[in-house]
Amino acid sequence: MRALLAMFGMLILVSLQAASAATPTNLEAWRAWVLKDTEFRACPLIAGRNATASGDFICAWPGLLRIEADAQGAGFEQRWRIEADSWVALPGDGEHWPQQVVVDGQPMPVVDRGGPKLWLKTGQHEIRARFFWSERPQTLTVDASVALVALSVDGKPVAPLQREGDRLTLGRGATTAVEADSVYLTVFRKFSDGVPGELTTQIHIKGSGQAREEVFGPALPEGFRPLALDSEEWPARLDDDGRLHVQVQPGFNVVTLTARATAPVAQLTASLPADWANQEIWSYEAAPQLRVTHVSAGVQVDPRQANVPDEWSGFPAYALGNGDVLKIEARSRGIDADMANRLNLQREAWLDFSGHGWFTRDRISGSMQNGWRLDVAAPYVLQRASGARGNDDALLVTRGAQAGLSGVEWHVPTVNLSAGVRLDAGMGRLPVTGWQQVFDQVTTTLHLPYGYRLIAAPGTDRASGSWLSRWSLLDVFVAAIIVLLAWRALGWIGGACAALYLVIGYQEAGAPLWILLAVLALSLILRALPVGKLANVAQGLRIAAMALLVLIALPFAAGQLRQALHPQLEASAGFHQPVIAEFAEPMFEQQAPAPAAPPPPPRVMSAPMPEMSAGSDAYSRSRADSKNLESIVVTGSRIRKADVMSKYSESTIVQTGAGEPAWHIGNQYTLNWSGPVMPAQEVRLIVAPPWLVRFLRVAVVALLGVLVWRLVRAAPWRMPSRRIGTLGAAAILLSGLVFVPAASAQDYPSDSLLQQLRAR
């Protein structure tokens, strides 16, 4: 009995676990959403892989590929097992494309995705297709992932198969005339100036006839030693005499030979063997960071017309025959004084919600020829920096040679620096970049919190989105016409109110403009017309226009008042992201035996600490320790390389700066500078604070109300002013209730819940 009860209890536990593991009904509709682009996880995992990428799984398993070839064409059939919808490769290539492709008895289209491929759904499928040719090729492309191949040529099975990579040998046709053995060479060389100089030779070989071994050379001119040999298709080797041995086959192949100079090079002489090309194309890659050189030779050619390899097309090219000389004249050592750094700056700047400072995230790219240091000057302070020099490692921020400078060392010609910079200054006149470098182009994206407005940015080439930049010549003309009509229709007070209203509210979304222009124009027309039918028609149009003006003005006024009270209700196309959690000034303390009276230990700013819960003991200890540590500034100009290597080991942690904002709420503006941007160049940011923006919103509503009130009073069907004011106030209050947009947000399922569903 106890055994039965135990078994019954186990069954209940198993059923509960199964029920808890099942996907809830209200989340079942989100299954396809969270599993998008991860369908490969339903496929078998390759042994030894980490199961982190699609390449670690096999979603398409090929069966035996049967090919029957003859002089007119070939047919093939193959079975595939598909675990998740996938592309499968078919035999053939661009020259021999599979025709009459049938999948499970149904015709299917074939797509070129680096070769003929089919899109197959999950399940088992049988593929049949044919090739048609006038002359049977010697090889056929078969994807290397297809291991089982049964080949039959002219009705006779072929075994063993000859395969090299994705090329399956079909053999020469019985009726095909044997081609004559021939070979044609095209030689391209590139000399890279350096210590030592490096010569790269590309030999393009076109061969026909039977497979054989050909010997060429010597492949290198005098004064060079080989370093590496690479052949794309055919086996190749270099013997002790410098001769190149290549197993030539019908087709095309590229052999690349790399060599170094054994002595400083002042001139290069082309030496062409008898079995070599009649002419060589030489390219020259200068090293301006080492020396400034001038190159001269007999015939200079266009690299593209000479079919120079694409990666060499930016270098000067020369055609050299046997005995021709390429002279290299050294004009100066080191970097040319006229050569400057070519840098570009892309910056995102976030204004503090208090308006007292900025945080900028900078990306500097380009090339550096001199200086080898990137500094920012006060009031900018560099808080963290990382550089993509093979991997995105954090860099040590040090103090510059002069007071007020902070930056990083950079000793690589290619610049790709990411930095976080703090600016404890709000609006007003500021340096454009803060960096002590000349930039070819600067693009800055300003993120202002709710309630702030960028009025203008004098000192920029273009300030997209600012109040001043949004005024065009057409806008000025329309505003002038409205002010003129208001002055003629409502007097100088009405003209002044219209001018102020347009200055403040012309750029606001939903502001009544054209309907106001129509009402003013109809008022003047009605005043000029004599009493009669035409005047009655004009009066009817004016009444309709006034009604439409009121209908448009009421929701606009209600929206302006709501945004004045609550700036967070401003329309914004952005979104909010949490602040990147980093410690403002975490420390790294070297472990050493503590003396009796230990001095404050030196430290450098540390990287983010491991994740710890707020209630953990480790977290409490780290917070307590961080309060007792002091900060020091590392002087970069006094650090020697040997000191750095001995003091900062691989376990040294460098600073990452304070928390970095990543929100995209409020208003966004783009500032652009083109041409040289000097370090001393400044820009003045004229930003309206929230209190001023609120006042202007209330003012634009009041001005619009005055205009509507005066237009109503100017109508032939006047009513008492008190009644007009009462009706206007009631209409504004009613519009605030009627035109409030319904705010709704879907908070289920949450992002964390969807992440859990995706993980399960």
CSV table of C-alpha atoms in Angstrom, one decimal, residues 2 26 37 58 158 176 180 196-197 205 296 319 402 419 448 515 573 605 630 633 635 640 661 663 673 679 713 716 718:
chain,number,residue,atom,x,y,z
A,2,ARG,CA,2.8,2.4,0.9
A,26,ASN,CA,-1.4,33.9,-22.7
A,37,ASP,CA,16.2,33.9,-35.7
A,58,ILE,CA,23.2,21.0,-38.3
A,158,VAL,CA,33.2,5.9,-61.3
A,176,THR,CA,36.4,15.7,-76.9
A,180,ALA,CA,47.1,21.5,-76.4
A,196,PRO,CA,63.0,46.0,-44.2
A,197,GLY,CA,61.2,46.5,-47.5
A,205,ILE,CA,48.3,31.6,-64.3
A,296,SER,CA,60.3,57.2,-61.0
A,319,ALA,CA,55.1,48.7,-66.4
A,402,GLN,CA,50.1,70.8,-19.7
A,419,ALA,CA,35.5,58.0,-25.2
A,448,LEU,CA,17.9,67.7,-24.3
A,515,ILE,CA,-7.0,79.4,-41.2
A,573,ALA,CA,9.9,60.0,-31.2
A,605,MET,CA,40.4,54.0,-11.6
A,630,GLU,CA,41.6,58.6,-2.2
A,633,VAL,CA,46.1,61.7,-11.1
A,635,THR,CA,50.9,62.0,-15.2
A,640,ARG,CA,58.3,55.2,-19.0
A,661,PRO,CA,23.3,58.2,-20.1
A,663,TRP,CA,18.1,58.0,-23.0
A,673,TRP,CA,30.8,71.3,-39.0
A,679,PRO,CA,40.8,73.1,-31.1
A,713,ARG,CA,-15.6,91.3,-31.6
A,716,PRO,CA,-21.0,92.1,-37.7
A,718,ARG,CA,-21.4,91.1,-32.1
